[in-house]
Amino acid sequence: MNRSQNHQYDGRPYGDQQHGHQQYGDRFGDPYADPYADPYGESDSASWFNSDGQPAQGHGYGTRTAYPQQHGQQQYVPGIPEQRQHEDQPTYALHTVEETPAEPSYHIPVTPEAGWDMAASRRRAWVSRAVLLCILLIQTVLSLRLSNTAFQDEALYLAAGHAELDHLLNGTPLPIDYAAYFSGSPQLYPVLAALVDGQFGLTGARVLSLVLMLFTTGLLYSFSRRMFNERAALAAAALFSVVQSTVVMGFFATYDAAAVFLLALAVWIVVRTNRAPAYAVLLAAPVAVLAVGVKYAAALYLPTIVVLALLTAWPYRGARSAVLRMLLLGLGMGALAGIGMYTTDLLAGIQQTTTNRAHGTDSAAFLLQRSAEWGGLMFLAAVGGAISYVRRSRMNESPLAQRLGNPGWRWRALMGLLLCGTAVLASAYQIHLGTVVSLFKHVGFGLLFAAPMAGVGVTRLVGAHFRYPQLGIMLWTAVLCLGISQADWRFGVWPDSSKMIRTIQSHVDDKGHYLSSTPEVPVYYLRDKTDHSQWQSVFGMEYKAKKGTYYTGDEAYRAALRDGEFDLIVLDGITNPRVDDVIAGAVRGNPHYRLLADVPWRNSSGTGTYRIWIKTS
């Protein structure tokens, strides 16, 4: 007997009929409930077919297929062709639902504008501070992992600081006139570093630089946040904290860290007072001038700070107040700098080490290559940020930001040009001088100003709602890897001098006359026995022989050695190899000297030897 004779089809899907005494209903007693209904209650059984008898699109979490229940000895078996299963079935038994893409029942609701609230919140502030703390910890670790004995510049400034302290406190005459050839005031950073060195040694003086560089990164975050937003500020701080110049200056006992910190503080004051009365910007003038006193090359960045006073105030205070701010700051800086220059003995040092500095022989192509290696990636991020900022000013993801008044594209273009242009000042100046000396540090001065735009570039690269975080991570990782490798190489450029110092310490006193490739190093480590006035370097010499003949240059070294002028000679072979060869040739066969020791050393470029001679007669 055929199925249609026993069961009258009433139009409901399979499973709604009674079979014998079995009722196919739901647990609540509904006799027409669908046993295959969506368990989430999104749709009922009537939605399985439309009015034409065709499968209807579901509203649940997937696509349904209607399987008839078992009737008698027949049932629908998935996987076996439907035609073979229902050859003797009535037409209604052939209705099945095929796999078709279903419209998802869950739709992401439209996010209200409050979801991108532009107002400051305590939670966002603490999250930003936590991320900044992680950045500072990374910067600390990268700097503290560097290790070597004192570089000749470190030794020079620390020894000079101790001499200046003795002069100030005890009236002890200075061994030489440090102000005449220092590229910064010997009464400022060297004295401060010497005070720390006297208590904690070289490591303490280097940690002082680390603290100053950490404050610099913190100030960079603060004024970048005020100029743009938290994300741009964090990106700027993250990039700046891992470049070579920041990592090395953070554990380098020279006045560069102090100068960068003071420049950052001056910028912070300018940006922080952009909505205050115009005279408030004068607070930045003594800080900026002090930065120049610490390192004369910092004067290169004073015009940027003055123009920044104009641009940061223009959108909030108007053109008149902004121009007044610029004039006040410029006049204040000029007045203080003039007073400091003409009431102290620093003018000779400024002329010799900065304005009238001797030109070198390094090519422009070589200097551009080095600049690109040491700061190129971050500079490119800054240029990209400046271009994108000119094209689109919006810095907040809130739709409300679209209706806010933003600075015009001309103002944005000037800001981008100012910050990115400042980054190339050091390279341009050193190309003019033709020297690579100190370029790796001066690149960091410029990157401080380019960093806010680099932060904007990273945020635009990542996109709204961190759409492409991998791009920002890749950029930061590349800068990090370059910074680590370059800092390691930089901190290994000079030889470890510890063995050399141990070798000569018993052969020096306060009465001898000595010759060294790097006299600053033994003067620093043996300052209780000797001072700068007793040492001669390999960078130029004047000598009057015992017979009254006056010599200069290479002949001065030869004549002095013929007369047995020096009690000890220490050559490293790398500081000035040409003069070292002249001296070695003059000592060879000289009855006044004998070889005391050959002390091997290793640096980033390979190995070498300290050659040490001592006077015998």
Coordinates of C-alpha atoms in Angstrom, one line a residue:
M1 CA 0.0 0.0 0.0
N2 CA 1.3 3.4 -0.9
R3 CA 2.2 6.0 1.6
S4 CA -0.3 8.5 0.3
Q5 CA -3.1 6.0 1.1
N6 CA -2.3 5.9 4.8
H7 CA -1.2 9.5 5.4
Q8 CA -3.0 12.5 4.1
Y9 CA -0.5 15.3 3.4
D10 CA -1.7 18.5 4.9
G11 CA 0.9 20.8 3.4
R12 CA 3.2 20.9 6.5
P13 CA 6.8 19.7 6.2
Y14 CA 7.7 16.2 7.1
G15 CA 7.4 15.4 10.8
D16 CA 4.2 17.3 11.3
Q17 CA 2.1 14.1 10.7
Q18 CA 1.0 11.5 13.2
H19 CA 2.3 8.0 12.7
G20 CA 0.4 5.4 14.6
H21 CA 0.2 6.6 18.2
Q22 CA 3.4 8.6 17.9
Q23 CA 2.9 12.4 18.1
Y24 CA 5.7 14.5 16.5
G25 CA 5.5 17.7 18.5
D26 CA 7.7 19.8 20.7
R27 CA 8.2 19.5 24.3
F28 CA 5.7 22.1 25.1
G29 CA 2.9 20.0 23.5
D30 CA 2.6 21.8 20.2
P31 CA 1.4 19.0 17.8
Y32 CA 2.7 20.9 14.8
A33 CA 6.1 21.9 16.1
D34 CA 9.0 21.2 13.7
P35 CA 11.5 18.7 15.2
Y36 CA 14.1 20.2 12.8
A37 CA 13.4 23.8 13.7
D38 CA 16.3 26.2 14.5
P39 CA 17.2 25.6 18.1
Y40 CA 17.9 29.3 18.6
G41 CA 14.3 30.2 17.7
E42 CA 15.3 32.4 14.8
S43 CA 12.6 30.9 12.4
D44 CA 9.8 28.4 12.4
S45 CA 9.1 25.4 10.2
A46 CA 7.0 27.3 7.8
S47 CA 10.0 29.2 6.6
W48 CA 11.4 26.1 5.0
F49 CA 9.4 26.4 1.8
N50 CA 7.8 29.4 0.1
S51 CA 4.4 29.6 -1.5
D52 CA 5.6 28.1 -4.7
G53 CA 6.8 25.0 -3.0
Q54 CA 10.5 25.9 -3.4
P55 CA 13.1 25.9 -0.7
A56 CA 13.1 29.1 1.3
Q57 CA 16.2 30.8 2.5
G58 CA 16.8 30.3 6.2
H59 CA 17.3 32.8 8.9
G60 CA 19.4 30.7 11.2
Y61 CA 23.2 30.2 11.5
G62 CA 23.5 27.9 8.5
T63 CA 21.6 26.3 5.6
R64 CA 19.0 23.6 6.4
T65 CA 18.2 20.5 4.5
A66 CA 14.8 19.0 5.2
Y67 CA 14.9 15.2 5.8
P68 CA 11.6 13.3 6.0
Q69 CA 11.1 11.1 9.0
Q70 CA 11.0 7.4 8.9
H71 CA 7.7 6.0 7.6
G72 CA 7.3 2.3 7.7
Q73 CA 10.5 0.8 6.3
Q74 CA 11.6 3.8 4.2
Q75 CA 13.6 6.8 5.1
Y76 CA 15.7 9.4 3.4
V77 CA 19.4 8.5 3.6
P78 CA 21.8 11.3 3.0
G79 CA 24.5 10.5 0.4
I80 CA 22.3 8.2 -1.8
P81 CA 20.8 9.7 -4.9
E82 CA 17.4 11.0 -4.2
Q83 CA 15.8 9.5 -7.3
R84 CA 16.7 5.9 -6.2
Q85 CA 15.3 6.5 -2.7
H86 CA 11.9 7.9 -3.8
E87 CA 11.1 6.1 -7.0
D88 CA 7.8 5.0 -5.6
Q89 CA 7.2 8.1 -3.5
P90 CA 4.6 10.7 -4.3
T91 CA 5.7 14.0 -5.7
Y92 CA 5.8 15.8 -2.3
A93 CA 8.4 13.3 -1.1
L94 CA 11.0 14.7 -3.5
H95 CA 11.0 18.2 -2.0
T96 CA 14.5 18.7 -0.5
V97 CA 16.5 21.9 0.2
E98 CA 19.8 22.2 -1.6
E99 CA 22.9 23.9 -0.2
T100 CA 22.6 27.6 -0.9
P101 CA 24.4 30.5 0.7
A102 CA 22.4 31.8 3.6
E103 CA 22.0 35.3 4.7
P104 CA 23.5 35.5 8.2
S105 CA 21.0 36.1 10.9
Y106 CA 23.4 38.3 12.9
H107 CA 24.3 41.7 11.7
I108 CA 27.0 44.0 13.3
P109 CA 25.0 46.9 14.7
V110 CA 25.9 50.4 13.6
T111 CA 28.4 51.7 16.1
P112 CA 27.2 54.9 17.7
E113 CA 29.5 57.9 17.6
A114 CA 30.1 57.6 21.3
G115 CA 32.1 54.5 20.4
W116 CA 34.9 56.8 19.1
D117 CA 34.6 59.4 21.9
M118 CA 37.2 62.2 21.3
A119 CA 37.1 63.4 24.9
A120 CA 40.0 62.5 27.1
S121 CA 39.4 59.6 29.4
R122 CA 41.2 58.2 32.4
R123 CA 41.3 54.7 31.0
R124 CA 42.8 55.9 27.7
A125 CA 45.4 58.0 29.6
W126 CA 46.5 55.1 31.7
V127 CA 46.7 52.7 28.7
S128 CA 48.9 55.3 26.9
R129 CA 51.1 55.7 29.9
A130 CA 51.5 51.9 30.2
V131 CA 52.5 51.6 26.6
L132 CA 55.0 54.6 27.0
L133 CA 56.4 52.8 30.1
C134 CA 57.1 49.7 28.0
I135 CA 58.8 51.9 25.3
L136 CA 61.0 53.5 28.0
L137 CA 61.9 50.1 29.4
I138 CA 62.9 48.9 25.9
Q139 CA 65.1 52.0 25.5
T140 CA 66.7 51.4 28.9
V141 CA 67.6 47.8 28.1
L142 CA 69.0 48.7 24.7
S143 CA 71.3 51.3 26.2
L144 CA 72.4 49.4 29.3
R145 CA 73.4 46.4 27.2
L146 CA 76.3 48.5 25.7
S147 CA 79.7 48.0 27.2
N148 CA 83.2 49.3 26.7
T149 CA 85.8 51.4 28.4
A150 CA 85.7 55.2 28.2
F151 CA 85.8 56.7 24.7
Q152 CA 88.2 59.5 24.3
D153 CA 85.4 62.2 24.2
E154 CA 83.9 60.8 27.4
A155 CA 87.3 60.7 29.0
L156 CA 88.1 64.3 27.9
Y157 CA 84.8 65.8 29.3
L158 CA 84.9 63.9 32.5
A159 CA 88.6 64.7 33.2
A160 CA 87.9 68.4 32.3
G161 CA 84.9 68.4 34.6
H162 CA 87.1 67.2 37.5
A163 CA 89.7 69.9 36.7
E164 CA 87.0 72.5 36.5
L165 CA 85.6 71.4 39.9
D166 CA 89.1 71.6 41.5
H167 CA 89.4 75.1 40.0
L168 CA 86.0 76.2 41.3
L169 CA 86.3 74.7 44.7
N170 CA 90.0 74.9 45.5
G171 CA 91.4 77.5 43.1
T172 CA 93.6 74.9 41.4
P173 CA 94.9 76.3 38.1
L174 CA 93.4 74.6 35.0
P175 CA 95.9 72.4 33.2
I176 CA 94.8 73.8 29.8
D177 CA 92.1 76.3 28.5
Y178 CA 89.3 73.9 27.8
A179 CA 86.9 76.7 26.8
A180 CA 89.2 77.5 23.8
Y181 CA 88.5 74.2 22.0
F182 CA 85.5 72.6 23.6
S183 CA 82.3 72.5 21.5
G184 CA 80.3 73.2 24.6
S185 CA 80.8 75.1 27.8
P186 CA 83.3 73.2 30.1
Q187 CA 81.5 74.7 33.1
L188 CA 78.1 73.1 32.3
Y189 CA 77.8 69.4 31.4
P190 CA 81.4 68.4 32.3
V191 CA 81.0 69.7 35.8
L192 CA 77.7 67.9 36.3
A193 CA 79.1 64.7 34.9
A194 CA 82.2 64.9 37.0
L195 CA 80.1 65.2 40.2
V196 CA 78.3 62.0 39.3
D197 CA 81.5 60.3 38.1
G198 CA 83.2 61.2 41.5
Q199 CA 80.4 59.2 43.3
F200 CA 79.5 56.4 40.9
G201 CA 82.3 56.3 38.3
L202 CA 82.0 56.1 34.5
T203 CA 78.8 53.9 34.8
G204 CA 77.1 56.6 36.9
A205 CA 78.0 59.3 34.3
R206 CA 76.6 57.1 31.5
V207 CA 73.4 56.5 33.5
L208 CA 73.0 60.2 33.8
S209 CA 72.9 60.4 30.0
L210 CA 70.4 57.5 30.0
V211 CA 68.1 59.4 32.4
L212 CA 68.3 62.5 30.2
M213 CA 67.4 60.5 27.1
L214 CA 64.5 58.8 28.8
F215 CA 63.2 62.2 29.8
T216 CA 63.7 63.3 26.2
T217 CA 61.5 60.4 24.9
G218 CA 58.9 61.3 27.5
L219 CA 58.8 64.9 26.4
L220 CA 58.6 63.9 22.8
Y221 CA 55.5 61.8 23.6
S222 CA 53.9 64.7 25.5
F223 CA 54.3 67.4 22.9
S224 CA 53.5 65.0 20.0
R225 CA 50.3 64.0 21.9
R226 CA 49.3 67.6 22.2
M227 CA 50.0 68.3 18.6
F228 CA 48.2 65.2 17.2
N229 CA 47.0 62.4 19.5
E230 CA 48.0 59.5 21.7
R231 CA 48.6 57.0 19.0
A232 CA 50.8 59.3 16.9
A233 CA 52.7 60.2 20.1
L234 CA 53.3 56.6 21.1
A235 CA 54.5 55.7 17.5
A236 CA 56.8 58.7 17.5
A237 CA 58.3 57.7 20.9
A238 CA 58.6 54.1 19.9
L239 CA 60.6 54.9 16.7
F240 CA 62.8 57.5 18.4
S241 CA 63.7 55.3 21.3
V242 CA 65.3 52.6 19.2
V243 CA 67.4 54.5 16.6
Q244 CA 71.1 54.3 16.9
S245 CA 71.7 57.9 18.1
T246 CA 69.1 57.6 20.9
V247 CA 70.5 54.2 22.1
V248 CA 74.1 55.3 22.0
M249 CA 73.6 58.8 23.5
G250 CA 71.7 57.0 26.3
F251 CA 74.9 55.4 27.5
F252 CA 77.5 57.9 26.4
A253 CA 79.0 60.3 28.9
T254 CA 79.1 63.3 26.5
Y255 CA 77.0 66.5 26.5
D256 CA 74.9 65.4 23.6
A257 CA 72.2 63.8 25.8
A258 CA 71.9 66.9 27.9
A259 CA 71.6 69.1 24.8
V260 CA 68.9 66.9 23.2
F261 CA 67.0 66.9 26.5
L262 CA 67.1 70.7 26.7
L263 CA 65.9 71.1 23.1
A264 CA 63.1 68.7 23.8
L265 CA 62.1 70.7 26.9
A266 CA 62.1 73.9 24.9
V267 CA 59.9 72.4 22.3
W268 CA 57.6 71.0 25.0
I269 CA 57.2 74.5 26.5
V270 CA 56.5 76.0 23.2
V271 CA 53.8 73.5 22.3
R272 CA 52.4 73.4 25.8
T273 CA 51.8 77.2 25.9
N274 CA 50.3 77.4 22.4
R275 CA 46.9 78.4 23.9
A276 CA 48.3 80.6 26.7
P277 CA 49.0 84.3 26.4
A278 CA 51.9 85.1 24.1
Y279 CA 54.4 86.1 26.8
A280 CA 54.2 82.5 28.3
V281 CA 56.4 81.3 25.4
L282 CA 59.4 83.2 26.9
L283 CA 59.7 80.3 29.4
A284 CA 61.3 78.4 26.5
A285 CA 64.0 81.0 25.8
P286 CA 66.4 80.3 28.7
V287 CA 66.1 76.5 28.2
A288 CA 66.9 76.8 24.5
V289 CA 69.9 79.1 25.1
L290 CA 71.1 76.7 27.8
A291 CA 71.0 73.9 25.3
V292 CA 73.3 76.0 23.0
G293 CA 75.6 76.6 26.0
V294 CA 75.8 72.8 26.6
K295 CA 76.5 72.1 23.0
Y296 CA 77.1 74.9 20.5
A297 CA 75.7 72.9 17.6
A298 CA 72.3 73.0 19.2
A299 CA 72.0 76.6 17.8
L300 CA 71.2 75.0 14.5
Y301 CA 67.7 74.1 15.8
L302 CA 66.8 77.4 17.4
P303 CA 65.1 78.8 14.2
T304 CA 62.9 75.7 14.2
I305 CA 61.8 76.3 17.7
V306 CA 61.0 80.0 16.9
V307 CA 58.9 79.1 13.8
L308 CA 57.2 76.3 15.8
A309 CA 56.0 79.0 18.3
L310 CA 54.2 80.6 15.4
L311 CA 52.6 77.5 13.9
T312 CA 51.5 75.9 17.1
A313 CA 49.6 79.0 18.2
W314 CA 48.1 80.1 14.9
P315 CA 45.0 77.8 14.9
Y316 CA 44.1 78.7 18.6
R317 CA 45.3 82.3 19.1
G318 CA 45.1 83.7 15.6
A319 CA 47.7 85.3 13.4
R320 CA 48.4 88.4 15.5
S321 CA 49.1 86.5 18.8
A322 CA 51.1 83.8 16.9
V323 CA 53.4 86.3 15.3
L324 CA 53.8 88.1 18.6
R325 CA 54.8 84.8 20.2
M326 CA 57.4 84.2 17.5
L327 CA 58.9 87.6 17.9
L328 CA 59.0 87.4 21.7
L329 CA 60.7 84.0 21.6
G330 CA 63.2 85.0 19.0
L331 CA 64.1 88.3 20.7
G332 CA 64.4 86.6 24.1
M333 CA 66.7 83.9 22.7
G334 CA 68.9 86.4 20.9
A335 CA 69.2 88.6 24.0
L336 CA 70.2 85.7 26.3
A337 CA 72.6 84.2 23.8
G338 CA 74.3 87.6 23.3
I339 CA 74.7 88.2 27.0
G340 CA 76.1 84.7 27.5
M341 CA 78.5 85.0 24.6
Y342 CA 80.0 88.3 25.5
T343 CA 80.1 87.9 29.3
T344 CA 82.0 84.6 29.2
D345 CA 85.1 83.3 27.4
L346 CA 83.1 80.9 25.2
L347 CA 83.3 82.9 22.0
A348 CA 86.7 81.4 21.0
G349 CA 85.4 77.9 21.5
I350 CA 82.3 78.6 19.4
Q351 CA 84.4 80.0 16.6
Q352 CA 86.9 77.2 16.6
T353 CA 84.6 74.2 17.0
T354 CA 81.4 75.4 15.2
T355 CA 81.5 78.5 13.1
N356 CA 85.1 78.4 11.8
R357 CA 85.6 74.6 12.1
A358 CA 88.1 73.2 9.7
H359 CA 86.7 71.3 6.7
G360 CA 87.2 67.6 6.2
T361 CA 87.6 65.4 3.1
D362 CA 84.5 63.2 3.4
S363 CA 82.4 63.3 0.2
A364 CA 78.8 64.4 0.1
A365 CA 77.7 61.0 -1.2
F366 CA 79.4 59.2 1.7
L367 CA 77.8 61.5 4.2
L368 CA 74.3 61.1 2.6
Q369 CA 74.8 57.3 2.7
R370 CA 75.6 57.4 6.4
S371 CA 72.7 59.7 7.2
A372 CA 70.3 57.4 5.3
E373 CA 71.7 54.3 7.2
W374 CA 71.4 55.9 10.6
G375 CA 68.0 57.7 10.3
G376 CA 66.6 57.0 6.8
L377 CA 63.7 54.8 7.7
M378 CA 62.4 57.1 10.4
F379 CA 62.8 60.1 8.1
L380 CA 60.8 58.3 5.4
A381 CA 58.1 57.6 7.9
A382 CA 58.1 61.3 8.8
V383 CA 57.9 62.4 5.1
G384 CA 55.0 59.9 4.5
G385 CA 53.2 61.3 7.6
A386 CA 53.7 64.8 6.4
I387 CA 52.3 64.1 3.0
S388 CA 49.3 62.2 4.3
Y389 CA 48.7 65.0 6.9
V390 CA 48.5 67.6 4.1
R391 CA 46.1 65.4 2.2
R392 CA 43.8 64.6 5.2
S393 CA 43.9 66.6 8.4
R394 CA 41.6 64.3 10.4
M395 CA 43.5 62.7 13.3
N396 CA 40.6 61.1 15.1
E397 CA 38.4 58.2 14.1
S398 CA 35.3 59.6 15.5
P399 CA 32.7 60.7 12.8
L400 CA 32.3 63.8 14.9
A401 CA 35.8 64.8 13.8
Q402 CA 34.6 65.3 10.3
R403 CA 32.5 68.2 11.4
L404 CA 35.3 69.9 13.4
G405 CA 37.3 72.8 12.0
N406 CA 40.8 71.6 11.1
P407 CA 43.9 73.7 10.1
G408 CA 44.0 74.4 6.4
W409 CA 46.3 72.5 4.1
R410 CA 48.8 75.4 3.9
W411 CA 49.3 75.3 7.6
R412 CA 49.6 71.6 7.6
A413 CA 52.1 71.7 4.7
L414 CA 54.2 74.3 6.6
M415 CA 54.2 72.1 9.7
G416 CA 55.3 69.1 7.8
L417 CA 58.0 71.0 6.0
L418 CA 59.3 72.5 9.2
L419 CA 59.5 69.2 11.1
C420 CA 60.9 67.1 8.3
G421 CA 63.2 69.8 7.0
T422 CA 64.8 70.1 10.4
A423 CA 65.8 66.5 10.3
V424 CA 68.2 67.2 7.4
L425 CA 69.9 70.2 8.9
A426 CA 72.7 68.2 10.6
S427 CA 73.5 66.2 7.5
A428 CA 73.5 69.3 5.3
Y429 CA 75.8 71.2 7.7
Q430 CA 78.2 68.3 7.9
I431 CA 78.2 67.9 4.1
H432 CA 79.2 71.6 4.1
L433 CA 82.0 70.8 6.5
G434 CA 82.9 67.6 4.7
T435 CA 83.2 65.5 7.9
V436 CA 81.5 62.4 9.3
V437 CA 82.7 63.1 12.9
S438 CA 79.8 63.1 15.3
L439 CA 77.2 62.8 12.5
F440 CA 75.6 59.7 14.1
K441 CA 74.8 61.9 17.1
H442 CA 73.7 64.9 15.2
V443 CA 71.3 62.8 13.2
G444 CA 69.4 62.1 16.4
F445 CA 69.0 65.8 17.1
G446 CA 67.1 66.2 13.8
L447 CA 65.0 63.0 14.3
L448 CA 63.7 64.5 17.6
F449 CA 61.9 67.2 15.5
A450 CA 60.8 64.8 12.7
A451 CA 59.5 62.2 15.2
P452 CA 56.0 63.7 15.6
M453 CA 55.4 63.5 11.8
A454 CA 56.9 60.0 11.8
G455 CA 54.3 59.1 14.4
V456 CA 51.6 60.4 12.1
G457 CA 53.0 58.3 9.3
V458 CA 52.9 55.1 11.3
T459 CA 49.3 55.7 12.4
R460 CA 48.3 56.3 8.7
L461 CA 50.2 53.2 7.7
V462 CA 48.4 51.1 10.3
G463 CA 45.0 52.6 9.4
A464 CA 41.8 53.3 11.4
H465 CA 41.0 50.8 14.1
F466 CA 44.4 49.1 13.7
R467 CA 43.4 47.7 10.3
Y468 CA 46.9 46.9 9.3
P469 CA 48.9 46.6 12.5
Q470 CA 51.5 44.3 10.8
L471 CA 52.8 47.2 8.7
G472 CA 53.5 49.4 11.8
I473 CA 55.1 46.4 13.5
M474 CA 57.3 45.7 10.5
L475 CA 58.5 49.3 10.3
W476 CA 59.3 49.5 14.0
T477 CA 61.0 46.1 14.0
A478 CA 63.2 47.2 11.0
V479 CA 64.2 50.4 12.9
L480 CA 64.8 48.4 16.0
C481 CA 67.1 45.8 14.3
L482 CA 69.1 48.6 12.6
G483 CA 69.4 50.5 15.9
I484 CA 70.7 47.5 17.8
S485 CA 73.3 46.5 15.2
Q486 CA 74.5 50.0 14.6
A487 CA 74.7 50.8 18.3
D488 CA 76.7 47.6 19.0
W489 CA 79.1 48.5 16.2
R490 CA 79.3 52.1 17.3
F491 CA 80.1 51.2 20.9
G492 CA 82.9 48.9 19.8
V493 CA 84.7 51.3 17.5
W494 CA 87.3 52.2 20.1
P495 CA 89.6 49.6 21.7
D496 CA 89.1 48.4 25.2
S497 CA 91.8 50.3 27.1
S498 CA 91.8 48.4 30.4
K499 CA 94.9 46.3 29.8
M500 CA 96.8 49.3 28.5
I501 CA 96.0 51.4 31.6
R502 CA 97.1 48.6 33.8
T503 CA 100.4 48.4 31.9
I504 CA 101.3 52.1 32.1
Q505 CA 99.9 53.1 35.5
S506 CA 103.1 52.4 37.3
H507 CA 105.1 54.4 34.8
V508 CA 103.4 57.8 35.0
D509 CA 103.5 60.5 37.6
D510 CA 102.9 64.2 37.9
K511 CA 106.3 65.2 36.6
G512 CA 106.6 63.2 33.3
H513 CA 105.9 64.2 29.7
Y514 CA 104.0 61.7 27.6
L515 CA 102.9 61.0 24.1
S516 CA 99.7 59.1 23.2
S517 CA 97.3 58.5 20.3
T518 CA 94.4 59.2 22.7
P519 CA 95.9 61.0 25.7
E520 CA 92.4 61.7 27.1
V521 CA 91.9 58.1 28.1
P522 CA 95.0 57.8 30.4
V523 CA 94.3 61.3 31.8
Y524 CA 90.8 60.2 32.9
Y525 CA 91.8 56.9 34.4
L526 CA 95.0 58.1 36.0
R527 CA 93.9 61.6 36.9
D528 CA 95.2 61.2 40.5
K529 CA 98.7 60.9 39.0
T530 CA 98.7 63.1 35.9
D531 CA 96.8 65.8 34.0
H532 CA 96.3 67.1 30.5
S533 CA 99.2 69.5 30.5
Q534 CA 101.6 66.5 30.6
W535 CA 100.3 64.8 27.5
Q536 CA 100.9 65.3 23.8
S537 CA 98.5 64.0 21.1
V538 CA 99.2 62.9 17.5
F539 CA 97.1 65.7 16.0
G540 CA 99.7 68.4 15.5
M541 CA 102.8 69.4 17.5
E542 CA 105.1 72.3 18.0
Y543 CA 108.6 71.8 19.4
K544 CA 111.7 73.8 20.1
A545 CA 114.8 71.6 20.1
K546 CA 117.5 71.9 22.7
K547 CA 119.7 73.6 20.1
G548 CA 117.0 76.3 19.7
T549 CA 115.5 75.1 16.4
Y550 CA 111.8 75.4 16.1
Y551 CA 109.8 72.5 14.5
T552 CA 106.1 71.9 13.6
G553 CA 104.2 68.9 12.3
D554 CA 105.9 65.6 11.6
E555 CA 109.4 67.1 12.1
A556 CA 108.4 68.2 15.6
Y557 CA 107.7 64.6 16.6
R558 CA 111.0 63.4 15.1
A559 CA 113.0 66.2 16.8
A560 CA 111.4 65.6 20.2
L561 CA 112.1 61.9 20.0
R562 CA 115.7 62.5 19.0
D563 CA 116.0 64.5 22.2
G564 CA 114.2 62.0 24.3
E565 CA 111.5 64.5 25.2
F566 CA 108.8 61.9 26.2
D567 CA 109.0 59.5 29.1
L568 CA 106.3 57.2 27.7
I569 CA 104.8 56.6 24.3
V570 CA 101.4 54.9 23.7
L571 CA 100.2 54.3 20.1
D572 CA 97.0 52.5 19.1
G573 CA 97.5 52.4 15.4
I574 CA 94.0 53.6 14.4
T575 CA 93.5 57.1 15.8
N576 CA 96.0 58.7 13.3
P577 CA 97.8 55.9 11.6
R578 CA 100.0 58.2 9.5
V579 CA 101.5 60.0 12.5
D580 CA 101.7 56.8 14.4
D581 CA 104.0 55.4 11.6
V582 CA 106.1 58.6 11.8
I583 CA 106.6 58.2 15.5
A584 CA 107.3 54.4 15.2
G585 CA 109.9 55.1 12.6
A586 CA 111.6 57.8 14.8
V587 CA 111.6 55.4 17.8
R588 CA 113.1 52.5 15.9
G589 CA 116.8 52.3 16.7
N590 CA 116.5 55.3 19.1
P591 CA 118.8 54.7 22.1
H592 CA 116.5 56.7 24.4
Y593 CA 113.6 54.2 24.2
R594 CA 112.8 50.5 24.5
L595 CA 109.5 48.6 23.8
L596 CA 107.7 48.1 27.1
A597 CA 104.7 46.0 25.8
D598 CA 102.5 45.1 22.8
V599 CA 99.0 45.0 24.2
P600 CA 96.4 43.4 21.8
W601 CA 93.0 44.9 21.4
R602 CA 89.8 44.1 19.4
N603 CA 87.2 46.5 18.1
S604 CA 84.2 46.5 15.7
S605 CA 86.5 46.5 12.7
G606 CA 89.0 43.8 13.8
T607 CA 92.1 43.6 16.0
G608 CA 95.2 45.7 16.7
T609 CA 97.9 46.3 19.2
Y610 CA 98.8 49.1 21.6
R611 CA 102.5 49.7 21.2
I612 CA 104.1 51.1 24.4
W613 CA 107.6 52.5 24.6
I614 CA 109.3 53.7 27.8
K615 CA 112.3 56.0 28.1
T616 CA 115.5 54.4 29.3
S617 CA 117.9 57.3 29.3

